Amino acid sequence: MNDMTDESRKPGDPERREFLGKVTGAVAGAGVAAACWPFVRSMYPAADILEKGTSTIKLGNIAPGEMKTVAWQGKPVFVLHRTDEQAERMMHSEGGNKDPQSDEQRVQKPDWLVVVGLCTHLGCVPVRHSDGWSCPCHGSEFDNSGRVLKGPAPTNLMVPDYRFDDDDAIVIGEV
Amino acid sequence: MKNRLIEWIDERFPLSSFVKDNLTSYPTPRNLNYWWGFGFLAGFILVLQILTGIFLAMHYKADAGLAFESVQYIMREVNYGWLIRFLHSTGASAFFVVIYLHMARTLYYGSYRAPRELMWWSGQLLLLLIMAAAFMGYLLPWGQMSYWGAQVITNLFRATPFIGDQVVIWLRGDFSVGDATLTRFFALHYLVPFLITGFVVIHLIALHTVKSSNPSGFNLADKHNIPFHPYYTVKDLFGMAVFFILFCVVLFFYPYFFIEAENHIPADPMVTPSHIVPEWYFLPFYAILRAIPDFMGGVIAMLLSILVYGAMPYLDRSRFPGGARHRPFFRLMFYIFIIDVVVLGYVGAQPPGDTITVVGQVATFIYFSIFILLPFVSYFEDRWLIKRGLPLELQCLLDAKKCDLL
């Protein structure tokens, strides 16, 4: 294979070279992505923090008409033991116009309301009164179903995932 | 589309020309062997240490009451925390393996000689910075060995004339190593790698000014250079692959190999371990420190043992470049030096004893003798070689015009 006299030597097969280059690049890229994964994942909450993602609340010591504020994932949650009268009124009212929802959609049992206690406007903790909550920051009003009636809040108070653990406790953060 | 973007940048920033001149088309001697790949490897490990270090710092707590626990938390709870921690601890040892091999290459092939003195000295500064970073990093897990290693080594600053005691207290931020020491070591340990990065850039600028040496010792003519890409990108990547295999074997199967058993015990200022040992990469210097019975003498000897390398461009008085390649006596001294350093390393790990102390002292004597004798040996070796009649290679090294090899 004496190519020394051939003046127009082609440097191999350029298409093949390009293809091999692209494939190598793809495999290298996959390798780099795989190498990045543990670092990215390490920033996700560790197991013990995830474990604190649920809060268990005993319901026995909350009398009808009383509300307890509990911590869940660092946020306040209102656990309201509604009187029959309050529950009745909420079941038959439509709440506000901004975020129409029926009371049924927001409770699992009519005498217990569980909502995140942060105003959906800018996150202040609303103040409790007998007909619901008032937010001191910009004047939003919420009813006894946590629905926004007036004020700058755009949506109703958020209902977190929760489930009843028998009848005497709820676990917030789990379905 | 991509080309248009690059053109736009090139009008405003020397991107393409920089990449071409310093990376892809950069002229490199055609005959570099794998010993020339350790610089690249060191750069890669630096990036690895910085990356893993930053992610560890997201979970580590630099407080004497929390540090040890936080490391356990990283190992057990943080997703992939065990992997990031082991990458960092194995990486630290790997860094020194690579750097020592890099230095060995430089000594063997005489790459410290003119015009590469600044490369050698910037490299020496880098070595000191890496040692500082490693020393401070080792305190952070707050184990028994961490604590007592720091206690012993900070104590050495007592040797400072007149103000020794004050210097030690100032360094520690307390009368003995404590929380104050830990927090400042953490702050500095985070900082130093970025100083290292800066000096690596200086090191590389120097390199690109004088260009790489090569195993033959000849200053090759331009026509014997080849573009860095693809030849040395591929060669360096292959070397890295081999290195990576060995690294991963340690990382996944023997991760505790470099972690002292004593360091699994939380630091106790009231109890000294029966056997204080620094990390393996400090052992030869530790042996030299202990070899001199006088406290001040030991500290000075240890400092000199690191700083003496700086004199190499002037200690080597041979007119032949290329290091050990063509010079049998220099080569012999090199091998004796390597064996001596290994012996010193072994001595550094042993508890004090009569025999081992003598071995350490002899090894220290040999260590410094090699440097002291080098000017004389190199000078007389030249004359001996010329008297015997120089082989063609050596004639060419002296006078390139004599041969048509170039």
Short mmCIF file of N, CA and C in Angstrom, two decimals, chain B residues 176-294:
data_model
loop_
_atom_site.label_atom_id
_atom_site.label_comp_id
_atom_site.label_asym_id
_atom_site.label_seq_id
_atom_site.Cartn_x
_atom_site.Cartn_y
_atom_site.Cartn_z
N SER B 176 -6.10 25.43 73.01
CA SER B 176 -5.82 24.17 72.31
C SER B 176 -6.79 24.08 71.14
N VAL B 177 -6.60 23.09 70.28
CA VAL B 177 -7.50 22.94 69.14
C VAL B 177 -8.94 22.80 69.65
N GLY B 178 -9.84 23.58 69.09
CA GLY B 178 -11.22 23.54 69.57
C GLY B 178 -12.16 24.02 68.50
N ASP B 179 -13.35 24.43 68.94
CA ASP B 179 -14.39 24.87 68.01
C ASP B 179 -13.91 26.02 67.14
N ALA B 180 -13.17 26.95 67.74
CA ALA B 180 -12.67 28.11 66.98
C ALA B 180 -11.76 27.63 65.85
N THR B 181 -10.94 26.64 66.15
CA THR B 181 -10.03 26.11 65.13
C THR B 181 -10.83 25.45 64.01
N LEU B 182 -11.84 24.69 64.42
CA LEU B 182 -12.62 23.95 63.44
C LEU B 182 -13.31 24.88 62.46
N THR B 183 -13.96 25.92 62.95
CA THR B 183 -14.70 26.81 62.05
C THR B 183 -13.77 27.54 61.11
N ARG B 184 -12.61 27.99 61.61
CA ARG B 184 -11.72 28.71 60.69
C ARG B 184 -11.06 27.76 59.69
N PHE B 185 -10.77 26.53 60.13
CA PHE B 185 -10.21 25.55 59.18
C PHE B 185 -11.22 25.25 58.08
N PHE B 186 -12.50 25.21 58.44
CA PHE B 186 -13.53 24.95 57.43
C PHE B 186 -13.58 26.09 56.42
N ALA B 187 -13.57 27.33 56.95
CA ALA B 187 -13.61 28.48 56.05
C ALA B 187 -12.42 28.48 55.10
N LEU B 188 -11.23 28.21 55.65
CA LEU B 188 -10.02 28.23 54.83
C LEU B 188 -9.97 27.02 53.89
N HIS B 189 -10.45 25.87 54.37
CA HIS B 189 -10.45 24.68 53.53
C HIS B 189 -11.32 24.89 52.29
N TYR B 190 -12.39 25.66 52.46
CA TYR B 190 -13.27 25.98 51.32
C TYR B 190 -12.57 26.94 50.38
N LEU B 191 -11.74 27.84 50.95
CA LEU B 191 -11.11 28.90 50.15
C LEU B 191 -9.92 28.38 49.33
N VAL B 192 -9.05 27.62 50.00
CA VAL B 192 -7.76 27.27 49.38
C VAL B 192 -7.88 26.64 48.00
N PRO B 193 -8.82 25.71 47.76
CA PRO B 193 -8.91 25.14 46.41
C PRO B 193 -9.11 26.18 45.31
N PHE B 194 -9.72 27.30 45.65
CA PHE B 194 -9.89 28.33 44.62
C PHE B 194 -8.59 29.09 44.39
N LEU B 195 -7.80 29.24 45.45
CA LEU B 195 -6.44 29.78 45.28
C LEU B 195 -5.63 28.83 44.41
N ILE B 196 -5.79 27.53 44.68
CA ILE B 196 -5.10 26.52 43.89
C ILE B 196 -5.48 26.66 42.42
N THR B 197 -6.78 26.84 42.16
CA THR B 197 -7.23 26.98 40.78
C THR B 197 -6.54 28.17 40.12
N GLY B 198 -6.45 29.28 40.85
CA GLY B 198 -5.78 30.46 40.30
C GLY B 198 -4.33 30.17 39.93
N PHE B 199 -3.63 29.49 40.84
CA PHE B 199 -2.22 29.21 40.56
C PHE B 199 -2.04 28.13 39.50
N VAL B 200 -3.03 27.27 39.34
CA VAL B 200 -2.98 26.31 38.23
C VAL B 200 -3.02 27.06 36.91
N VAL B 201 -3.85 28.11 36.86
CA VAL B 201 -3.91 28.92 35.63
C VAL B 201 -2.55 29.54 35.35
N ILE B 202 -1.90 30.05 36.39
CA ILE B 202 -0.56 30.63 36.22
C ILE B 202 0.42 29.56 35.76
N HIS B 203 0.34 28.39 36.38
CA HIS B 203 1.18 27.25 36.02
C HIS B 203 1.01 26.91 34.54
N LEU B 204 -0.24 26.94 34.05
CA LEU B 204 -0.52 26.59 32.65
C LEU B 204 -0.07 27.70 31.70
N ILE B 205 -0.19 28.96 32.15
CA ILE B 205 0.30 30.05 31.30
C ILE B 205 1.81 29.92 31.13
N ALA B 206 2.50 29.60 32.22
CA ALA B 206 3.94 29.37 32.12
C ALA B 206 4.23 28.22 31.17
N LEU B 207 3.44 27.15 31.29
CA LEU B 207 3.65 25.99 30.42
C LEU B 207 3.49 26.37 28.96
N HIS B 208 2.45 27.13 28.66
CA HIS B 208 2.20 27.47 27.26
C HIS B 208 3.21 28.46 26.72
N THR B 209 3.98 29.09 27.63
CA THR B 209 5.04 30.00 27.17
C THR B 209 6.29 29.21 26.77
N VAL B 210 6.67 28.23 27.61
CA VAL B 210 7.90 27.50 27.34
C VAL B 210 7.65 26.17 26.63
N LYS B 211 6.38 25.75 26.59
CA LYS B 211 5.98 24.49 25.97
C LYS B 211 6.54 23.28 26.73
N SER B 212 5.91 22.13 26.48
CA SER B 212 6.30 20.94 27.21
C SER B 212 7.70 20.50 26.87
N SER B 213 8.37 19.95 27.88
CA SER B 213 9.60 19.23 27.61
C SER B 213 9.19 17.87 27.03
N ASN B 214 10.18 17.00 26.79
CA ASN B 214 9.82 15.69 26.26
C ASN B 214 10.85 14.67 26.71
N PRO B 215 10.54 13.37 26.62
CA PRO B 215 11.41 12.36 27.21
C PRO B 215 12.81 12.32 26.63
N SER B 216 13.01 12.77 25.41
CA SER B 216 14.34 12.64 24.81
C SER B 216 15.32 13.66 25.38
N GLY B 217 14.80 14.75 25.92
CA GLY B 217 15.69 15.78 26.42
C GLY B 217 16.01 16.83 25.38
N PHE B 218 15.87 16.51 24.10
CA PHE B 218 16.12 17.47 23.03
C PHE B 218 15.05 18.55 23.03
N ASN B 219 15.48 19.74 22.64
CA ASN B 219 14.49 20.78 22.38
C ASN B 219 14.07 20.61 20.93
N LEU B 220 13.00 19.85 20.72
CA LEU B 220 12.64 19.45 19.37
C LEU B 220 12.28 20.64 18.49
N ALA B 221 12.64 20.52 17.21
CA ALA B 221 12.27 21.56 16.25
C ALA B 221 10.76 21.54 16.05
N ASP B 222 10.24 22.65 15.54
CA ASP B 222 8.80 22.78 15.37
C ASP B 222 8.18 21.66 14.57
N LYS B 223 8.93 21.14 13.59
CA LYS B 223 8.33 20.15 12.72
C LYS B 223 8.04 18.85 13.46
N HIS B 224 8.59 18.69 14.67
CA HIS B 224 8.34 17.47 15.43
C HIS B 224 7.20 17.63 16.42
N ASN B 225 6.48 18.73 16.32
CA ASN B 225 5.31 18.90 17.17
C ASN B 225 4.06 18.40 16.47
N ILE B 226 3.12 17.95 17.26
CA ILE B 226 1.83 17.52 16.71
C ILE B 226 0.72 18.26 17.47
N PRO B 227 -0.44 18.43 16.85
CA PRO B 227 -1.51 19.16 17.54
C PRO B 227 -2.01 18.39 18.75
N PHE B 228 -2.31 19.13 19.81
CA PHE B 228 -2.74 18.51 21.06
C PHE B 228 -3.99 17.65 20.85
N HIS B 229 -4.92 18.21 20.05
CA HIS B 229 -6.12 17.44 19.72
C HIS B 229 -5.95 16.90 18.32
N PRO B 230 -6.18 15.66 18.01
CA PRO B 230 -6.73 14.63 18.90
C PRO B 230 -5.71 13.79 19.63
N TYR B 231 -4.40 13.99 19.34
CA TYR B 231 -3.43 13.01 19.83
C TYR B 231 -3.34 12.95 21.34
N TYR B 232 -3.19 14.11 21.95
CA TYR B 232 -3.02 14.06 23.41
C TYR B 232 -4.31 14.16 24.18
N THR B 233 -5.37 14.66 23.56
CA THR B 233 -6.67 14.56 24.23
C THR B 233 -7.02 13.09 24.41
N VAL B 234 -6.80 12.32 23.35
CA VAL B 234 -7.10 10.89 23.43
C VAL B 234 -6.16 10.19 24.39
N LYS B 235 -4.86 10.51 24.31
CA LYS B 235 -3.90 9.85 25.19
C LYS B 235 -4.20 10.17 26.65
N ASP B 236 -4.50 11.43 26.94
CA ASP B 236 -4.82 11.82 28.32
C ASP B 236 -6.10 11.15 28.80
N LEU B 237 -7.08 11.07 27.92
CA LEU B 237 -8.34 10.43 28.32
C LEU B 237 -8.13 8.94 28.59
N PHE B 238 -7.28 8.31 27.79
CA PHE B 238 -7.00 6.90 28.03
C PHE B 238 -6.30 6.73 29.38
N GLY B 239 -5.31 7.58 29.63
CA GLY B 239 -4.63 7.54 30.93
C GLY B 239 -5.61 7.75 32.06
N MET B 240 -6.56 8.68 31.84
CA MET B 240 -7.55 8.94 32.87
C MET B 240 -8.44 7.72 33.08
N ALA B 241 -8.76 7.03 32.01
CA ALA B 241 -9.60 5.83 32.14
C ALA B 241 -8.90 4.79 33.01
N VAL B 242 -7.63 4.57 32.75
CA VAL B 242 -6.88 3.60 33.56
C VAL B 242 -6.86 4.04 35.01
N PHE B 243 -6.55 5.32 35.21
CA PHE B 243 -6.54 5.86 36.57
C PHE B 243 -7.91 5.67 37.22
N PHE B 244 -8.97 5.93 36.45
CA PHE B 244 -10.31 5.88 36.99
C PHE B 244 -10.69 4.48 37.43
N ILE B 245 -10.20 3.49 36.70
CA ILE B 245 -10.49 2.11 37.10
C ILE B 245 -9.89 1.85 38.47
N LEU B 246 -8.62 2.22 38.64
CA LEU B 246 -7.97 2.00 39.93
C LEU B 246 -8.67 2.81 41.03
N PHE B 247 -9.01 4.05 40.70
CA PHE B 247 -9.69 4.92 41.66
C PHE B 247 -11.01 4.30 42.11
N CYS B 248 -11.77 3.78 41.16
CA CYS B 248 -13.08 3.22 41.49
C CYS B 248 -12.95 1.94 42.29
N VAL B 249 -11.89 1.16 42.05
CA VAL B 249 -11.68 -0.04 42.86
C VAL B 249 -11.55 0.35 44.32
N VAL B 250 -10.73 1.37 44.57
CA VAL B 250 -10.57 1.82 45.96
C VAL B 250 -11.87 2.41 46.47
N LEU B 251 -12.49 3.27 45.65
CA LEU B 251 -13.70 3.99 46.06
C LEU B 251 -14.82 3.04 46.47
N PHE B 252 -15.03 1.99 45.69
CA PHE B 252 -16.20 1.13 45.93
C PHE B 252 -15.88 -0.09 46.79
N PHE B 253 -14.62 -0.56 46.76
CA PHE B 253 -14.32 -1.78 47.50
C PHE B 253 -13.45 -1.57 48.74
N TYR B 254 -12.62 -0.54 48.73
CA TYR B 254 -11.74 -0.31 49.88
C TYR B 254 -11.80 1.14 50.33
N PRO B 255 -13.01 1.71 50.50
CA PRO B 255 -13.10 3.15 50.78
C PRO B 255 -12.50 3.54 52.12
N TYR B 256 -12.47 2.61 53.06
CA TYR B 256 -11.93 2.93 54.37
C TYR B 256 -10.44 2.71 54.47
N PHE B 257 -9.84 2.33 53.32
CA PHE B 257 -8.41 2.03 53.34
C PHE B 257 -7.60 3.21 53.84
N PHE B 258 -7.99 4.43 53.41
CA PHE B 258 -7.22 5.61 53.78
C PHE B 258 -7.76 6.30 55.02
N ILE B 259 -8.82 5.74 55.61
CA ILE B 259 -9.38 6.39 56.80
C ILE B 259 -8.92 5.63 58.03
N GLU B 260 -8.20 6.31 58.88
CA GLU B 260 -7.67 5.69 60.09
C GLU B 260 -8.79 5.19 60.98
N ALA B 261 -8.60 3.98 61.53
CA ALA B 261 -9.61 3.41 62.43
C ALA B 261 -9.90 4.36 63.59
N GLU B 262 -8.84 5.00 64.08
CA GLU B 262 -8.98 5.90 65.23
C GLU B 262 -9.95 7.03 64.94
N ASN B 263 -10.12 7.37 63.66
CA ASN B 263 -10.98 8.51 63.34
C ASN B 263 -12.46 8.19 63.37
N HIS B 264 -12.79 6.93 63.67
CA HIS B 264 -14.20 6.60 63.85
C HIS B 264 -14.65 6.91 65.27
N ILE B 265 -13.71 7.39 66.09
CA ILE B 265 -14.03 7.78 67.47
C ILE B 265 -14.10 9.30 67.53
N PRO B 266 -15.20 9.87 68.08
CA PRO B 266 -15.28 11.33 68.15
C PRO B 266 -14.12 11.91 68.95
N ALA B 267 -13.70 13.10 68.58
CA ALA B 267 -12.55 13.75 69.21
C ALA B 267 -12.74 13.87 70.72
N ASP B 268 -11.69 13.52 71.47
CA ASP B 268 -11.72 13.63 72.93
C ASP B 268 -10.46 14.36 73.37
N PRO B 269 -10.59 15.64 73.76
CA PRO B 269 -9.40 16.41 74.15
C PRO B 269 -8.69 15.85 75.38
N MET B 270 -9.34 14.96 76.10
CA MET B 270 -8.74 14.44 77.32
C MET B 270 -7.93 13.16 77.10
N VAL B 271 -8.10 12.54 75.93
CA VAL B 271 -7.43 11.25 75.70
C VAL B 271 -6.68 11.28 74.37
N THR B 272 -5.38 11.08 74.42
CA THR B 272 -4.59 11.02 73.19
C THR B 272 -4.54 9.58 72.69
N PRO B 273 -4.73 9.37 71.38
CA PRO B 273 -4.60 8.01 70.86
C PRO B 273 -3.19 7.49 71.10
N SER B 274 -3.08 6.17 71.24
CA SER B 274 -1.76 5.61 71.55
C SER B 274 -0.79 5.83 70.40
N HIS B 275 -1.32 6.07 69.21
CA HIS B 275 -0.46 6.09 68.05
C HIS B 275 -0.95 7.15 67.07
N ILE B 276 -0.35 8.35 67.14
CA ILE B 276 -0.79 9.42 66.23
C ILE B 276 -0.05 9.30 64.91
N VAL B 277 -0.79 9.26 63.84
CA VAL B 277 -0.19 9.09 62.51
C VAL B 277 -0.87 10.06 61.54
N PRO B 278 -0.08 10.84 60.81
CA PRO B 278 -0.73 11.68 59.79
C PRO B 278 -1.16 10.84 58.60
N GLU B 279 -1.89 11.45 57.70
CA GLU B 279 -2.27 10.75 56.47
C GLU B 279 -1.01 10.35 55.70
N TRP B 280 -1.12 9.30 54.92
CA TRP B 280 0.07 8.70 54.29
C TRP B 280 0.91 9.68 53.51
N TYR B 281 0.24 10.71 52.89
CA TYR B 281 1.01 11.60 52.01
C TYR B 281 1.91 12.54 52.77
N PHE B 282 1.72 12.63 54.12
CA PHE B 282 2.60 13.47 54.92
C PHE B 282 3.70 12.66 55.60
N LEU B 283 3.63 11.33 55.51
CA LEU B 283 4.52 10.48 56.30
C LEU B 283 6.02 10.76 56.11
N PRO B 284 6.52 10.91 54.88
CA PRO B 284 7.97 11.14 54.77
C PRO B 284 8.41 12.41 55.51
N PHE B 285 7.62 13.47 55.40
CA PHE B 285 7.98 14.73 56.06
C PHE B 285 7.87 14.60 57.57
N TYR B 286 6.89 13.80 58.00
CA TYR B 286 6.72 13.55 59.42
C TYR B 286 7.91 12.79 59.97
N ALA B 287 8.42 11.86 59.17
CA ALA B 287 9.59 11.09 59.59
C ALA B 287 10.81 12.00 59.76
N ILE B 288 10.96 12.94 58.82
CA ILE B 288 12.08 13.87 58.89
C ILE B 288 11.95 14.75 60.13
N LEU B 289 10.70 15.18 60.41
CA LEU B 289 10.46 16.00 61.59
C LEU B 289 10.90 15.29 62.85
N ARG B 290 10.56 14.01 62.95
CA ARG B 290 10.86 13.25 64.16
C ARG B 290 12.31 12.81 64.23
N ALA B 291 13.00 12.83 63.07
CA ALA B 291 14.37 12.31 63.07
C ALA B 291 15.31 13.21 63.86
N ILE B 292 15.04 14.52 63.87
CA ILE B 292 15.94 15.45 64.57
C ILE B 292 15.48 15.56 66.01
N PRO B 293 16.35 15.25 66.98
CA PRO B 293 15.93 15.27 68.39
C PRO B 293 15.55 16.68 68.87
N ASP B 294 16.18 17.70 68.35
CA ASP B 294 15.87 19.06 68.80
C ASP B 294 14.56 19.53 68.16
#
